[in-house]
XYZ file of C-alpha atoms in Angstrom:
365
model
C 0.000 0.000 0.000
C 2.571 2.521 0.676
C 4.361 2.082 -2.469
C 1.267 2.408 -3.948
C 0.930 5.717 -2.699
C 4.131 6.921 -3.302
C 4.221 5.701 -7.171
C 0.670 7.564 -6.960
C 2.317 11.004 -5.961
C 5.315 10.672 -8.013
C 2.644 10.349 -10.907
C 1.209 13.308 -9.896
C 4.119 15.319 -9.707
C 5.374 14.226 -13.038
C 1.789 15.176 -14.919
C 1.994 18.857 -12.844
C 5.706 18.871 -14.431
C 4.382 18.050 -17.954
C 1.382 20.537 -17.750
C 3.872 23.299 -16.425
C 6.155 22.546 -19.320
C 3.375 22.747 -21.941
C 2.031 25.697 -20.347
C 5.465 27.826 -20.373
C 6.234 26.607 -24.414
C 2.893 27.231 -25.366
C 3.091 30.862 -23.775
C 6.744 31.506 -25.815
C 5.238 29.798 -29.134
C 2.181 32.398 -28.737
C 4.686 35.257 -27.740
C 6.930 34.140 -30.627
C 3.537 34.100 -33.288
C 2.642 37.375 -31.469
C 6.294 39.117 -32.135
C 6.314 37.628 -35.898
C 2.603 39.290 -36.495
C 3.947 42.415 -35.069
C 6.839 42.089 -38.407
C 4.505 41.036 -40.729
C 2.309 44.133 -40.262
C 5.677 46.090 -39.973
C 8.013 44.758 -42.257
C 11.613 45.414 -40.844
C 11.902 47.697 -36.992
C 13.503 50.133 -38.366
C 16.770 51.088 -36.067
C 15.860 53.852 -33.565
C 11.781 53.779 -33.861
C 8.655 52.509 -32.436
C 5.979 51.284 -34.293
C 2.705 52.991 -33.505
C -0.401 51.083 -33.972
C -3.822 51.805 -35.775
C -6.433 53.605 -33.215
C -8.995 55.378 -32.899
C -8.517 58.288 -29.891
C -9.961 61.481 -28.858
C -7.765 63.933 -30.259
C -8.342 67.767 -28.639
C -8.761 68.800 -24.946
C -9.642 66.115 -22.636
C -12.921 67.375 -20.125
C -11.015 67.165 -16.705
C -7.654 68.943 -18.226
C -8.078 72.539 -16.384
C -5.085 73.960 -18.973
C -6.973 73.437 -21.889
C -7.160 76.309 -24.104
C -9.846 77.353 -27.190
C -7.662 76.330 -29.472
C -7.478 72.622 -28.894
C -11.758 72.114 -28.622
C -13.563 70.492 -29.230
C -12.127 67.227 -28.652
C -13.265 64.885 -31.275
C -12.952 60.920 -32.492
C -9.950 60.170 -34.959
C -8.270 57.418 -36.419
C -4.650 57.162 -37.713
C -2.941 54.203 -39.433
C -0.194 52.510 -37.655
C 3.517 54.005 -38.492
C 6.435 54.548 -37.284
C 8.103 57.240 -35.114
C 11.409 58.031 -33.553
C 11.726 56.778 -30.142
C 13.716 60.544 -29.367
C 13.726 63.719 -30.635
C 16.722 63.714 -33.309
C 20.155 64.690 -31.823
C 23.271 66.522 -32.227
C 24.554 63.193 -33.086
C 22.141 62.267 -36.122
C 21.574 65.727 -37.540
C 25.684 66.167 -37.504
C 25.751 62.572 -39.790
C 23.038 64.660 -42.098
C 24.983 67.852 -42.597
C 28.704 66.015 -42.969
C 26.923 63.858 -46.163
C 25.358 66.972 -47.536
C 27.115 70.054 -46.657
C 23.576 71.443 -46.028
C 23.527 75.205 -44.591
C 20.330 75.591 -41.774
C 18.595 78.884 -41.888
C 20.433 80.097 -38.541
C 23.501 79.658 -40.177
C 22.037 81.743 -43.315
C 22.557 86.067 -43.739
C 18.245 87.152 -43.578
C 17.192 88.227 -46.444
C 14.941 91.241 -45.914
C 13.518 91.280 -48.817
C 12.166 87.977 -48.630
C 11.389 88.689 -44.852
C 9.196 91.975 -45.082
C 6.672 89.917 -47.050
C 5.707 88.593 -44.019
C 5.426 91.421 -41.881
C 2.766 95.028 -42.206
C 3.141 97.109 -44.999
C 5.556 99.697 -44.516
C 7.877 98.032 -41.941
C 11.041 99.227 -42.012
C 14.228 97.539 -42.594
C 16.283 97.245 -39.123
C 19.602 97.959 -38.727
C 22.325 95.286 -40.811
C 23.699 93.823 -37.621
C 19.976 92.767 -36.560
C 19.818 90.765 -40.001
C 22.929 88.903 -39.607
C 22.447 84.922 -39.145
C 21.297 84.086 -35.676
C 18.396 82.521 -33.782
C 15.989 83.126 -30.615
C 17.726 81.998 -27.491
C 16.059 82.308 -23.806
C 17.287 84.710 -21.655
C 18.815 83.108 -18.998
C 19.225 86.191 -17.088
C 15.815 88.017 -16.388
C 15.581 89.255 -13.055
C 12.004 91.090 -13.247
C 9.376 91.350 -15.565
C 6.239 93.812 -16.361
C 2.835 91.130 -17.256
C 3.376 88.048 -19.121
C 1.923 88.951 -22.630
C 5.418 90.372 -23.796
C 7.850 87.775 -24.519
C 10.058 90.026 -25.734
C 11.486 90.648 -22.336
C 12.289 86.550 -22.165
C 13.918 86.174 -25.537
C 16.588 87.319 -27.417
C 17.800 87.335 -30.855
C 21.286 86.045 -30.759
C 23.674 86.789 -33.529
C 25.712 83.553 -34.292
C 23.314 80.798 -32.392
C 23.078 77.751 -34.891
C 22.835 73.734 -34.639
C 26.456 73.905 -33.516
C 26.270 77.189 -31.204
C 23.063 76.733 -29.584
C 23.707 79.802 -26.991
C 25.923 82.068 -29.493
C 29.501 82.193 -30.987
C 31.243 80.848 -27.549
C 28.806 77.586 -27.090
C 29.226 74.534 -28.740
C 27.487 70.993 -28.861
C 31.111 69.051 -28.120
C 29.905 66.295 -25.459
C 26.443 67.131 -26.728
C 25.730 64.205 -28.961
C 22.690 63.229 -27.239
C 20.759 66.107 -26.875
C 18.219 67.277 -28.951
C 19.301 69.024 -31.674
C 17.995 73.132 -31.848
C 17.564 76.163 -34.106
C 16.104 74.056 -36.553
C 13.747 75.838 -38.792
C 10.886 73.623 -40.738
C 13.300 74.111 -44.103
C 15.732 72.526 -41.953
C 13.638 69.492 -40.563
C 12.144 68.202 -43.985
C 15.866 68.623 -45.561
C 16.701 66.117 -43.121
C 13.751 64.391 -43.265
C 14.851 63.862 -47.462
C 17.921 63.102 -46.869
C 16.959 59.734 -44.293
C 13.586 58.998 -46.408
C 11.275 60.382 -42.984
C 8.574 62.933 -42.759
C 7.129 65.294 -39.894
C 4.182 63.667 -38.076
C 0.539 65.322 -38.826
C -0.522 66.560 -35.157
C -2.645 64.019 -35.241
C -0.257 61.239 -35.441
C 2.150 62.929 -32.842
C -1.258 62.848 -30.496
C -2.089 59.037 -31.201
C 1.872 58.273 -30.468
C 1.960 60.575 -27.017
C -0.973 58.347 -25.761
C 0.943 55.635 -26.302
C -1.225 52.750 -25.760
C -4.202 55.203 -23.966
C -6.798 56.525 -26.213
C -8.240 60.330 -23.733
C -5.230 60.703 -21.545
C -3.797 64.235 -20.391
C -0.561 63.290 -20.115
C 1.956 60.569 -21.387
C 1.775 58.510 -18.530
C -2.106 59.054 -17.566
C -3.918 61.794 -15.502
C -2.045 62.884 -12.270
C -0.156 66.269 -12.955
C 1.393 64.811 -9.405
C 3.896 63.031 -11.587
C 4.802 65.984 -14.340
C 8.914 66.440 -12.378
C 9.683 62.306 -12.634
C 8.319 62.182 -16.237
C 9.127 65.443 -18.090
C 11.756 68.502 -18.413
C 9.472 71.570 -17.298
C 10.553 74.744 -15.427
C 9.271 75.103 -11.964
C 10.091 78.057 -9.605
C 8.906 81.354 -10.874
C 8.522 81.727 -14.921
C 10.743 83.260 -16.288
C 13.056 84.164 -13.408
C 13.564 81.666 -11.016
C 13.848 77.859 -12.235
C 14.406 75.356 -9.146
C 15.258 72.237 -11.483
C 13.563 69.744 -9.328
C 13.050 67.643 -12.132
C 16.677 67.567 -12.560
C 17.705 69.567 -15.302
C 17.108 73.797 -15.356
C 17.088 73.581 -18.989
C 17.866 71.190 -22.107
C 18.143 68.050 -21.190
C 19.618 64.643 -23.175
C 17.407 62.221 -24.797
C 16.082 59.391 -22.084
C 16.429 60.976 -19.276
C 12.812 60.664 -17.959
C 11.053 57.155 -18.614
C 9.290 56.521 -22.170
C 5.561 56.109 -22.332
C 3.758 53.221 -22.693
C 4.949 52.644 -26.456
C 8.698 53.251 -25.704
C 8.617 56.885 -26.282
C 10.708 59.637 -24.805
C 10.511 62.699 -23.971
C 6.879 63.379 -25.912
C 6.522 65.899 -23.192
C 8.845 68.750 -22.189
C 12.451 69.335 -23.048
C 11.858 70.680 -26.373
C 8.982 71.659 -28.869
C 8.395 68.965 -31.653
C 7.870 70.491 -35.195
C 4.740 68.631 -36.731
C 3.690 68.950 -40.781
C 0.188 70.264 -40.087
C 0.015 74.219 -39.974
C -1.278 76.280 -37.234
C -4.970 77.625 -37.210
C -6.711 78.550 -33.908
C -10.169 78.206 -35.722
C -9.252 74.603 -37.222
C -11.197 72.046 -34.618
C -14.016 74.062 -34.645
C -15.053 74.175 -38.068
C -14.800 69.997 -37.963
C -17.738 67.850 -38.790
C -17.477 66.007 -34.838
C -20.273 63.838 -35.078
C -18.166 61.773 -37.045
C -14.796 59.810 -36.561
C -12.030 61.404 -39.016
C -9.716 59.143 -40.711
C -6.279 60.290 -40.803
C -6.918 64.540 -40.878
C -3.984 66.379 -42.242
C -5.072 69.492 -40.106
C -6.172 72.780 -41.625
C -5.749 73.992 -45.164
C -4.792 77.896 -44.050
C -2.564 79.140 -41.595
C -4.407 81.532 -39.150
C -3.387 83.114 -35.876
C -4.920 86.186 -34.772
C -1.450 87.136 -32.822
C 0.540 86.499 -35.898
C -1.728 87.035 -38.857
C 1.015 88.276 -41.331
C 3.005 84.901 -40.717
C 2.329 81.068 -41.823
C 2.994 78.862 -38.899
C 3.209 75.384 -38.579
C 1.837 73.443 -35.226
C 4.736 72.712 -32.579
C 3.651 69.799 -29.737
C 4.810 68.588 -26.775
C 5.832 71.563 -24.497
C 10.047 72.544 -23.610
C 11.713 72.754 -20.570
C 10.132 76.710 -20.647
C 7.069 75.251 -20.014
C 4.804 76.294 -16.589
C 1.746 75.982 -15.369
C 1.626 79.862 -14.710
C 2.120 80.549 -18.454
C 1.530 78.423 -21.099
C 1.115 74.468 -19.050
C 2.134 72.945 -22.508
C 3.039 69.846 -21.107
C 0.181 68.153 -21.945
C -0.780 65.684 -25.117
C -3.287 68.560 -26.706
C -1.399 71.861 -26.415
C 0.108 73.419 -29.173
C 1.581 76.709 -30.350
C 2.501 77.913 -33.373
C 5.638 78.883 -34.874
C 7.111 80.406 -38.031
C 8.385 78.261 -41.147
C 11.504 80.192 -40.863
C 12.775 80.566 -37.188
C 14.173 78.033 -34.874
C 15.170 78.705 -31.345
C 16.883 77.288 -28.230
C 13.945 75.209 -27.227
C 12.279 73.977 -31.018
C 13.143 70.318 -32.382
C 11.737 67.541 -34.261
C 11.520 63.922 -34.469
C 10.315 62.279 -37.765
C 7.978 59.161 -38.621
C 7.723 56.830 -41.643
C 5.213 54.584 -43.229
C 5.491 51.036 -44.151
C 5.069 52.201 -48.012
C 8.233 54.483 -47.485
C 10.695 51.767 -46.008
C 10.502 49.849 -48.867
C 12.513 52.703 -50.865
C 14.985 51.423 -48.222
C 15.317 47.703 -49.183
């Protein structure tokens, strides 16, 4: 009898071994048939990007976000096809590799031409002095002590003869050690000649939005709802805007790429650090003249520029907030905010990261 019972246990313990087994080969086969589906709707991962797949979300302000301005409402139901997207915001690194194999010239590094500039601005502007029209870009002033109401940025920024790419705070600063920082001063002339030159494109708002939520669909932020969490997920100023920045998230200005955890998707720095160029331009009126009651399959955005504090200019939509960004001013560290900005001027806290489609890899094969 008792070897009965202990051939009977041993039997038991073999069959729970067995099951165990099946159970943990059964899980890698499925993970392995879930990982080859994921390539066969993707072709190739390309090296450096995420692939971002087809949803439908709720694109606009979300109901309980307190920041949200006129411009981004009504929210409204959109789909996007799945592509892919740069896990970072391009670097130093990567735009240097685009200008040593083309020799190509940004617009900081360009002498203005006022000619071509006072088409943009009211009739019967007149020309500034030469040395304001020498090549340069916007930097922040890092050294405002006092300001008078918060509707002048002027007293905040600077035009800096000499800031480029390479010279992001003037003549004396460099990017040496900088390789994995966002690259800056990059005007949209700039972004889509790199985006030629490594077969990419700029994101429409809309797919910057559906990659941002990552795998959410009506979220505020990258990683959900709690402002709480803004400092351990996103380079933002805090202190006293624009005098006083207390760094608690680290960093009192530009930051490196993955320095704050990714969303959901394996995306970095979607929020804060800098502003992300998208391809869609820049009209305050655009979501409300949209048909809502119906979802919207891929929009491209609006077909005009419009912006009633920049009327004479055509801007293009910049997402994702900077390390400027406060909740006393302009709290765009959220998935819906947006500003606009000029096709023709970068500045200290403007980049770009670029997406592709499964149609446009193949040119790479």
């Amino acid at each position: 009898m008792f070897m009965q019972i202990v051939k009977k246990k041993a039997f038991i313990c073999f069959m729970s071994l067995l099951l165990v087994l099946f159970w943990v080969l059964s899980c890698e086969k499925d993970n392995t048939k879930q990982k080859r589906t994921i390539e066969d709707l993707t072709g190739k991962m390309p090296k450096g990007m995420v692939w971002v797949q087809t949803k439908t979300f709720l694109q606009g302000a979300k109901a309980t976000d307190k920041y949200a301005m006129q411009r981004e409402k009504p929210a409204h139901k959109v789909k996007v096809d799945g592509f892919f997207i740069d896990k970072t915001e391009v670097t130093n690194a990567q735009f240097k590799a685009f200008v040593a194999a083309t020799n190509y010239v940004t617009v900081a590094e360009r002498k203005i031409d006022w000619n071509a500039l006072k088409k943009q601005l009211p009739s019967g502007t007149q020309k500034p002095h030469d040395s304001l029209l020498q090549p340069g870009s916007l930097i922040f002033n890092k050294h405002v002590k006092a300001v008078v109401g918060m509707q002048n940025y002027a007293q905040w920024w600077t035009w800096k003869s000499g800031a480029n790419w390479r010279h992001p705070q003037g003549p004396k600063s460099s990017i040496q050690g900088k390789d994995d920082f966002p690259v800056v001063h990059i005007a949209r002339e700039d972004a889509l000649a790199y985006c030629k030159w490594a077969n990419r494109r700029l994101p429409t708002e809309a797919e910057w939005e559906s990659a941002a939520l990552g795998n959410e669909t009506a979220t505020i932020f990258t990683w959900g709802n709690k402002q709480s969490m803004l400092n351990k997920n996103a380079n933002t100023w805090q202190g006293v805007f624009p005098t006083k920045n207390i760094d608690k998230d680290g960093f009192k200005y530009l930051a490196p790429v993955k320095k704050y955890p990714p969303n959901s998707i394996g995306l970095y720095d979607m929020l804060g650090n800098v502003w992300e160029l998208t391809n869609d331009l820049y009209n305050v009126n655009y979501y409300k003249e949209l048909d809502t009651s119906k979802i919207i399959h891929n929009p491209k955005g609006a077909s005009t520029s419009y912006s009633p504090t920049n009327p004479y200019q055509v801007e293009y939509i910049i997402k994702g907030g900077s390390f400027l960004c406060h909740e006393s001013y302009c709290a765009s560290f959220r998935i819906s905010a947006k500003m606009g900005t000029s096709a023709d001027t970068g500045s200290d806290h403007v980049g770009f990261r670029t997406v592709a489609t499964k149609e446009m890899l193949q040119v790479d094969k």
